[in-house]
XYZ file of C-alpha atoms in Angstrom:
549
model
C -28.382 58.445 -18.981
C -30.645 55.572 -17.873
C -31.742 55.136 -14.253
C -32.244 52.049 -12.070
C -34.074 51.604 -8.759
C -34.820 48.397 -6.863
C -36.492 47.721 -3.516
C -36.772 44.796 -1.087
C -38.821 45.252 2.092
C -42.211 45.076 3.756
C -43.705 48.105 1.991
C -45.333 48.082 -1.440
C -42.545 48.596 -3.930
C -44.310 50.658 -6.603
C -44.562 54.035 -4.771
C -40.916 53.756 -3.668
C -39.766 52.873 -7.173
C -41.736 55.727 -8.745
C -40.345 58.246 -6.259
C -36.810 56.977 -6.909
C -37.245 57.183 -10.670
C -38.555 60.716 -10.229
C -35.286 61.622 -8.495
C -33.407 60.345 -11.551
C -35.404 62.226 -14.189
C -32.645 64.824 -14.514
C -30.518 62.209 -16.276
C -32.711 62.288 -19.374
C -34.821 59.397 -20.673
C -37.538 58.494 -23.163
C -39.448 55.685 -21.429
C -40.032 54.161 -18.005
C -41.212 50.917 -16.469
C -41.699 48.825 -13.325
C -41.780 45.151 -12.416
C -43.199 44.041 -9.051
C -43.512 40.601 -7.522
C -47.123 40.165 -6.375
C -49.262 37.344 -5.016
C -50.769 36.856 -8.453
C -47.462 36.847 -10.329
C -44.913 39.217 -11.807
C -46.615 42.474 -12.775
C -44.958 44.742 -15.327
C -45.995 48.189 -16.518
C -44.120 50.224 -19.159
C -44.735 53.488 -20.993
C -43.079 55.480 -23.722
C -42.967 58.813 -21.930
C -42.367 60.290 -18.506
C -42.456 58.887 -14.986
C -45.663 60.881 -14.497
C -47.207 58.958 -17.397
C -46.162 55.683 -15.788
C -47.671 56.779 -12.481
C -50.954 57.692 -14.173
C -50.995 54.417 -16.101
C -50.446 52.243 -13.025
C -53.542 50.273 -12.011
C -54.812 50.467 -8.447
C -53.945 46.824 -7.810
C -50.207 46.947 -8.274
C -49.120 45.986 -4.787
C -46.204 43.800 -3.830
C -42.512 43.572 -3.117
C -39.732 43.285 -4.166
C -39.715 45.405 -7.285
C -37.443 47.031 -9.868
C -37.816 50.177 -11.981
C -36.021 51.833 -14.881
C -35.876 54.964 -17.009
C -34.426 54.330 -20.479
C -32.489 56.445 -22.931
C -32.800 54.560 -26.210
C -29.635 52.977 -27.620
C -30.770 49.745 -29.279
C -34.221 50.168 -30.758
C -36.503 53.169 -30.983
C -38.125 54.820 -27.955
C -41.300 52.785 -27.486
C -43.349 50.938 -24.908
C -42.131 47.651 -26.353
C -38.453 48.578 -25.988
C -38.849 50.100 -22.534
C -37.457 48.198 -19.537
C -38.002 45.853 -17.721
C -37.482 43.048 -20.252
C -38.559 39.477 -19.592
C -37.798 35.900 -20.494
C -40.089 33.781 -22.661
C -42.510 32.871 -19.861
C -42.510 36.314 -18.259
C -41.125 34.959 -14.995
C -37.792 36.823 -15.065
C -37.529 40.620 -15.387
C -34.330 42.581 -16.072
C -33.451 46.276 -16.020
C -30.085 47.255 -17.449
C -27.827 50.253 -17.975
C -24.930 49.900 -20.398
C -24.188 48.309 -23.764
C -23.912 44.594 -24.547
C -21.318 44.624 -27.301
C -21.814 41.019 -28.473
C -25.603 41.059 -28.254
C -26.130 40.310 -31.972
C -24.059 37.154 -31.739
C -25.865 36.102 -28.541
C -29.239 36.948 -30.043
C -28.679 34.741 -33.092
C -27.387 31.890 -30.928
C -30.440 32.066 -28.657
C -32.856 32.326 -31.610
C -31.329 29.176 -33.069
C -32.253 27.437 -29.799
C -35.882 28.494 -30.067
C -35.954 31.655 -27.950
C -38.335 34.323 -29.265
C -37.368 37.999 -29.095
C -40.053 40.646 -28.756
C -37.907 43.819 -28.691
C -35.042 45.461 -30.541
C -32.932 45.888 -27.403
C -29.648 44.320 -26.332
C -31.024 43.866 -22.789
C -33.526 41.176 -23.768
C -30.564 38.917 -24.500
C -29.693 38.950 -20.783
C -33.205 37.880 -19.775
C -33.044 34.855 -22.079
C -29.517 33.943 -20.972
C -30.671 33.914 -17.336
C -33.700 31.870 -18.358
C -31.424 29.313 -20.014
C -29.081 29.114 -17.020
C -31.730 29.091 -14.267
C -31.700 25.963 -12.132
C -33.294 27.042 -8.888
C -30.796 29.729 -7.768
C -31.212 33.200 -9.264
C -27.732 34.407 -8.252
C -26.057 31.412 -9.896
C -28.145 31.879 -13.040
C -27.197 35.573 -13.322
C -23.536 34.758 -12.718
C -23.539 32.044 -15.383
C -25.383 34.250 -17.872
C -22.909 37.106 -17.468
C -20.005 34.844 -18.424
C -21.337 35.035 -21.985
C -21.700 38.823 -21.999
C -19.162 41.310 -23.366
C -19.703 44.993 -22.681
C -20.885 47.183 -19.836
C -23.758 46.664 -17.494
C -25.387 47.733 -14.293
C -28.304 45.334 -14.067
C -30.951 44.228 -11.583
C -32.940 41.001 -11.925
C -36.261 39.947 -10.385
C -37.685 36.430 -10.703
C -41.068 35.007 -9.827
C -39.320 31.766 -8.863
C -37.225 33.643 -6.260
C -39.971 36.026 -5.130
C -38.252 37.396 -2.039
C -34.991 38.581 -3.588
C -33.404 40.607 -6.347
C -29.910 40.213 -7.804
C -27.757 43.075 -9.073
C -24.417 43.072 -10.898
C -22.016 45.708 -12.137
C -19.470 45.978 -14.930
C -18.646 49.506 -16.042
C -21.985 51.090 -15.079
C -22.516 52.380 -11.514
C -24.666 50.631 -8.935
C -25.019 51.053 -5.199
C -26.910 49.320 -2.412
C -28.855 51.380 0.138
C -29.230 49.893 3.625
C -32.000 50.739 6.075
C -33.626 48.893 8.972
C -35.485 45.987 7.420
C -35.258 47.465 3.917
C -32.713 47.316 1.093
C -32.419 49.377 -2.071
C -30.337 49.209 -5.210
C -29.881 52.154 -7.561
C -27.673 53.650 -10.222
C -27.497 56.965 -8.336
C -27.622 57.868 -4.652
C -30.337 60.446 -5.382
C -32.821 57.594 -5.754
C -32.282 56.275 -2.199
C -31.210 59.250 -0.074
C -34.822 59.887 0.928
C -34.770 56.523 2.708
C -31.190 56.013 3.861
C -27.721 57.546 3.765
C -25.940 54.234 4.318
C -24.722 52.831 1.002
C -22.343 50.288 -0.472
C -20.818 51.042 -3.879
C -20.376 48.010 -6.118
C -17.129 47.641 -8.039
C -16.775 46.086 -11.476
C -17.206 42.337 -11.442
C -19.273 42.327 -8.250
C -22.787 41.022 -7.589
C -25.193 41.370 -4.691
C -28.266 39.391 -3.697
C -30.811 41.408 -1.691
C -33.506 39.771 0.391
C -35.483 40.542 3.530
C -32.828 38.596 5.427
C -30.037 40.948 4.320
C -27.547 41.138 1.487
C -24.819 38.851 0.163
C -21.890 40.306 -1.794
C -19.954 38.059 -4.181
C -17.921 38.501 -7.348
C -18.471 36.844 -10.714
C -16.283 33.946 -9.580
C -18.660 33.354 -6.634
C -16.089 34.511 -4.074
C -17.359 36.373 -1.013
C -16.533 40.089 -1.003
C -16.285 42.270 2.108
C -17.473 45.813 1.493
C -17.364 49.027 3.493
C -20.600 50.895 4.207
C -20.265 54.566 3.231
C -22.344 57.493 4.443
C -23.924 59.908 1.957
C -22.843 63.389 3.087
C -25.869 65.278 1.744
C -29.602 65.066 2.333
C -32.820 65.117 0.358
C -33.341 68.888 0.387
C -30.105 69.358 -1.548
C -31.570 67.559 -4.561
C -34.825 69.518 -4.520
C -35.396 72.810 -6.350
C -35.944 74.764 -3.146
C -38.206 77.353 -4.755
C -36.116 77.829 -7.916
C -37.792 77.203 -11.284
C -35.077 74.744 -12.310
C -31.969 73.084 -10.914
C -29.477 74.958 -13.067
C -30.469 78.333 -11.636
C -30.407 76.936 -8.101
C -26.922 75.506 -8.588
C -25.601 78.726 -10.090
C -26.605 80.517 -6.890
C -25.086 77.759 -4.757
C -21.631 78.434 -6.156
C -20.284 80.845 -3.509
C -20.960 78.319 -0.749
C -19.712 75.440 -2.910
C -16.404 77.228 -3.544
C -16.049 77.955 0.159
C -16.657 74.275 0.890
C -14.027 73.276 -1.666
C -11.460 75.454 0.126
C -12.624 74.976 3.721
C -9.835 73.604 5.910
C -7.453 73.488 2.961
C -6.391 77.052 2.179
C -3.581 78.303 4.433
C -3.355 81.981 3.504
C -0.872 82.894 6.235
C 1.611 80.350 4.921
C 0.788 80.706 1.240
C -0.030 77.064 0.840
C -2.802 74.459 1.027
C -3.369 71.290 2.996
C -4.537 68.530 0.650
C -4.498 65.214 2.469
C -4.983 63.184 -0.696
C -1.900 64.808 -2.223
C 0.283 64.737 0.889
C 2.870 62.668 -0.956
C 3.342 65.396 -3.601
C 4.924 68.544 -2.245
C 6.858 71.238 -4.090
C 9.900 68.977 -4.458
C 7.715 66.148 -5.688
C 6.978 67.983 -8.917
C 10.674 68.056 -9.790
C 10.832 64.301 -10.294
C 8.196 64.378 -13.018
C 8.701 64.400 -16.765
C 5.107 65.347 -17.490
C 1.638 65.736 -16.034
C -1.525 64.533 -17.774
C -5.033 65.788 -16.976
C -7.747 63.493 -18.315
C -11.495 64.023 -18.287
C -14.644 64.215 -20.400
C -17.209 66.932 -21.058
C -17.345 69.770 -18.548
C -14.533 68.236 -16.499
C -12.368 68.404 -19.619
C -13.089 72.136 -19.837
C -11.899 72.492 -16.229
C -8.815 70.418 -17.055
C -7.944 72.787 -19.913
C -7.894 75.685 -17.446
C -5.849 73.588 -15.032
C -3.311 72.957 -17.762
C -2.748 76.719 -18.090
C -2.437 77.182 -14.348
C -0.123 74.289 -13.566
C 2.160 74.404 -16.577
C 2.887 78.085 -16.032
C 3.781 77.432 -12.399
C 5.638 74.120 -12.574
C 7.387 74.511 -15.948
C 6.621 70.839 -16.488
C 4.964 69.780 -19.752
C 1.265 69.370 -18.974
C -1.254 67.925 -21.404
C -5.002 67.576 -21.271
C -6.300 64.335 -22.760
C -9.913 63.572 -23.648
C -10.472 60.409 -21.659
C -12.625 58.723 -24.294
C -9.644 58.750 -26.688
C -6.907 58.029 -24.166
C -7.020 54.234 -24.169
C -7.348 53.954 -27.945
C -3.915 55.347 -28.697
C -0.389 54.801 -27.385
C 0.214 57.698 -24.956
C 3.661 58.475 -23.583
C 3.038 57.457 -19.966
C 5.511 55.956 -17.489
C 6.505 56.055 -13.822
C 7.688 59.677 -14.187
C 4.175 60.754 -15.205
C 1.545 62.136 -12.854
C -2.087 61.865 -13.967
C -5.129 63.708 -12.657
C -8.503 62.127 -13.508
C -11.296 64.704 -13.178
C -14.962 63.710 -12.938
C -17.966 65.166 -11.136
C -19.691 61.826 -10.587
C -16.557 59.765 -10.225
C -18.276 57.195 -12.441
C -17.433 58.456 -15.944
C -16.670 55.190 -17.738
C -14.104 56.594 -20.171
C -12.275 58.472 -17.413
C -12.217 55.342 -15.253
C -10.770 53.396 -18.187
C -8.094 56.094 -18.601
C -7.236 55.741 -14.897
C -6.655 52.033 -15.325
C -4.625 52.510 -18.487
C -2.420 55.107 -16.798
C -1.845 52.819 -13.826
C -1.050 49.918 -16.135
C 1.694 52.007 -17.711
C 3.171 52.922 -14.336
C 1.829 56.446 -13.795
C 0.750 57.761 -10.420
C -2.949 58.589 -10.863
C -4.875 61.031 -8.660
C -8.572 61.836 -8.746
C -10.472 65.117 -8.556
C -14.082 64.046 -7.998
C -17.242 65.183 -6.280
C -18.961 61.981 -5.178
C -17.436 60.373 -2.105
C -16.841 56.643 -2.521
C -17.275 56.728 -6.307
C -15.400 54.360 -8.610
C -12.687 56.828 -9.605
C -12.182 57.861 -5.979
C -11.626 54.217 -5.070
C -9.494 53.345 -8.099
C -6.972 56.200 -7.946
C -3.813 56.417 -5.820
C -5.079 59.497 -3.980
C -6.835 62.715 -4.791
C -9.166 65.513 -3.759
C -12.916 65.770 -3.295
C -14.351 69.034 -4.594
C -17.259 69.094 -2.055
C -19.657 70.811 -4.467
C -22.657 68.883 -3.183
C -25.060 67.017 -5.482
C -25.424 68.507 -8.939
C -28.704 67.763 -10.699
C -28.573 70.216 -13.616
C -27.268 68.493 -16.737
C -25.127 71.501 -17.678
C -22.557 71.608 -14.899
C -22.224 74.845 -12.928
C -20.968 74.586 -9.365
C -18.996 71.392 -10.019
C -17.116 73.181 -12.804
C -16.193 76.107 -10.573
C -15.190 73.806 -7.732
C -13.021 71.721 -10.045
C -11.129 74.850 -11.073
C -10.946 75.925 -7.423
C -9.350 72.608 -6.497
C -6.909 72.862 -9.407
C -5.937 76.288 -8.085
C -5.351 74.690 -4.677
C -3.089 72.140 -6.347
C -1.201 75.129 -7.701
C -0.311 76.020 -4.118
C 1.893 72.935 -3.984
C 4.099 74.362 -6.732
C 6.816 77.004 -6.771
C 4.290 79.841 -7.134
C 2.544 78.988 -3.877
C 2.582 82.520 -2.466
C 1.134 84.107 -5.586
C -1.497 81.407 -5.922
C -2.579 81.818 -2.305
C -3.222 85.507 -2.830
C -5.293 84.765 -5.924
C -7.314 81.939 -4.411
C -7.883 83.952 -1.262
C -9.691 86.576 -3.308
C -12.113 84.066 -4.756
C -14.775 83.296 -2.119
C -16.589 86.592 -2.385
C -16.472 86.899 -6.144
C -19.271 84.705 -7.442
C -22.423 86.459 -6.251
C -26.031 87.041 -7.143
C -25.207 90.203 -9.050
C -27.019 93.489 -9.433
C -30.777 93.260 -9.326
C -31.000 89.656 -8.170
C -32.575 86.790 -10.019
C -35.654 88.386 -11.570
C -33.954 91.234 -13.475
C -31.290 88.763 -14.613
C -33.960 86.500 -16.008
C -35.711 89.402 -17.700
C -32.491 90.560 -19.370
C -31.818 87.016 -20.530
C -35.274 86.912 -22.106
C -34.578 90.017 -24.205
C -31.048 89.592 -25.525
C -31.533 91.795 -28.561
C -32.209 94.827 -26.396
C -28.566 94.724 -25.250
C -26.395 97.332 -26.932
C -23.076 98.028 -25.237
C -20.181 95.773 -26.303
C -17.229 94.519 -24.314
C -14.280 92.252 -24.977
C -12.565 90.010 -22.443
C -9.152 88.447 -22.118
C -7.146 86.594 -19.500
C -5.476 83.338 -18.578
C -7.670 80.381 -19.445
C -10.650 82.431 -20.629
C -10.919 80.832 -24.075
C -11.101 77.493 -22.293
C -13.638 78.657 -19.729
C -15.585 80.000 -22.712
C -16.129 76.442 -23.963
C -18.060 75.661 -20.793
C -19.857 79.006 -20.945
C -21.289 78.141 -24.353
C -22.683 74.886 -23.022
C -24.233 76.521 -19.974
C -25.690 79.490 -21.806
C -27.459 77.124 -24.176
C -28.876 75.173 -21.244
C -29.825 78.379 -19.440
C -31.632 79.738 -22.475
C -33.570 76.500 -22.806
C -34.552 76.617 -19.121
C -35.691 80.240 -19.440
C -37.541 79.628 -22.678
C -35.283 81.921 -24.738
C -35.601 81.283 -28.455
C -32.242 80.743 -30.200
C -31.142 83.434 -32.631
C -31.757 82.539 -36.251
C -29.203 85.006 -37.654
C -26.161 83.778 -35.724
C -23.035 82.775 -37.648
C -22.516 79.041 -38.354
C -21.465 76.883 -35.422
C -17.882 76.635 -36.702
C -17.503 80.393 -36.406
C -19.190 80.697 -33.049
C -16.549 79.439 -30.640
C -18.233 81.002 -27.661
C -20.883 83.234 -26.254
C -19.215 85.463 -23.755
C -20.102 87.199 -20.565
C -20.305 90.710 -19.200
C -18.404 92.048 -16.210
C -15.468 89.660 -16.500
C -13.146 92.555 -15.730
C -14.649 92.777 -12.262
C -13.190 89.377 -11.389
C -9.831 89.264 -9.633
C -9.205 85.658 -10.605
C -10.822 84.824 -13.899
C -10.310 81.032 -13.776
C -12.321 80.939 -10.565
C -15.066 83.100 -12.026
C -18.169 81.308 -13.096
C -19.377 82.433 -16.459
C -22.965 81.273 -16.434
C -24.279 83.673 -13.781
C -22.695 86.652 -15.479
C -24.123 85.483 -18.800
C -27.654 85.284 -17.490
C -27.247 88.647 -15.771
C -25.949 90.397 -18.855
C -27.738 88.759 -21.729
C -26.811 86.980 -24.931
C -23.535 87.105 -26.752
C -23.816 87.815 -30.427
C -20.606 86.343 -31.747
C -17.168 85.079 -30.909
C -14.585 84.870 -33.652
C -11.031 83.657 -34.104
C -9.340 87.014 -34.262
C -5.948 86.197 -35.799
C -3.496 83.417 -36.637
C -2.690 82.971 -32.957
C -6.370 82.103 -32.470
C -6.866 84.592 -29.648
C -10.507 84.598 -28.744
C -12.439 87.851 -28.753
C -15.823 87.623 -27.089
C -18.358 90.291 -27.911
C -21.776 90.741 -26.466
C -24.723 93.057 -26.211
C -25.380 94.607 -22.819
C -28.030 96.999 -21.487
C -27.472 100.686 -22.044
C -27.569 102.624 -18.762
């Protein structure tokens, strides 16, 4: 959940870094910090708290460039000013910001302590600063490269050194990084949201790659010091799409963006007259292509896993091929039955989910054809897979996924059109664009009803293909929605084991339930009181309180 921003250019770095970190606040963090190269030396400022606290704490004389910034979600060591990034070497001449986990940091820490290095924090990242210090011999890129040969684990890191005052070095292994390119200015960040206000031209680093940024340009190499040619990609969205636009929070904004997002996911793809879809990334898999498969595996994490569960229902019913949904974080730690007669779909909003990316590589190693369903163009999973589909949901800032979830299911329904039930699927998908809507009474009444869940009285039950699986996502989103609206959780609810889901009202109005988005209907209709396993077949009955007319 940490965020990284770096800047090289003629402007003062601090305001740019603070603005970039502000764009990454949605990721969650407990501390923030900056390091800037100035005429008087390397200046570092860190706080345990928000980016606003860092901004307020910054002295007036904090001018210089280049610079690096970070928001931290504590992993090693408590949330504190001391443990906040950037971390430095012994002399305070090298500063490092880092996302990821250094798995052998304890071993490295003890080895470095035996050589006289003093550690001031509880973090794994400080190890990297001292390794670079030990390896530095006049070239920062070489020192970073040599230091990383000792490191086991994941990292997206950016390094600034007072002895190389005009450049920063970044490296990636398992944690996303990109370079933003503008006239006379260069940026590095863990998320495009941090740089899109300055440029849409970006280069995505792959694992094992490094980049040196200076005012003279950038130099891409790998960890073996071999030159790497990279393609410059164009970010398809702009700054206004990652702003609230008058909504009180991003989740509500993204709920209301769903109709357009679903239309974008289907635009140019749905061929209603022919009962099929045009999916360029799946052009090599037509109806006959499914017949050569022994099984299909959908792999994902979190919300994308919820979408995959619905996709399993849809595709298995249509293809009559065994389809399984695998949690990506567990996939590589067992011995799955995967071979060249297996088709895998890797589903991820960001396209950077580390466990899902690892599952992609494991599936490919075993001979499977692996396709991606992702949102972010040029992301790691999009580049690593053998083909796939972009969901075109646009940037999603809210932590609880809304429009990406609906678009993932929309795309899975489009995949259904490549199966033997193409005609039926086309009729169903064709009914979808007008279904998610603002609802009766608009936003304000919906919010008011959500604030007074106990005033709801009428009860409904729902059923349908995939609804128990959609309900998993609904529970997540309702909890996030309640928090955003300030709704106090019920104290008399059954234990968590018994509460499988909090349902929604007006499900019966939806022609295609898997394409319905639950969160809007939940907020419109109020809280669900309970959801119980009804019988031995574990059919889910959702009950809720709704206003009495």
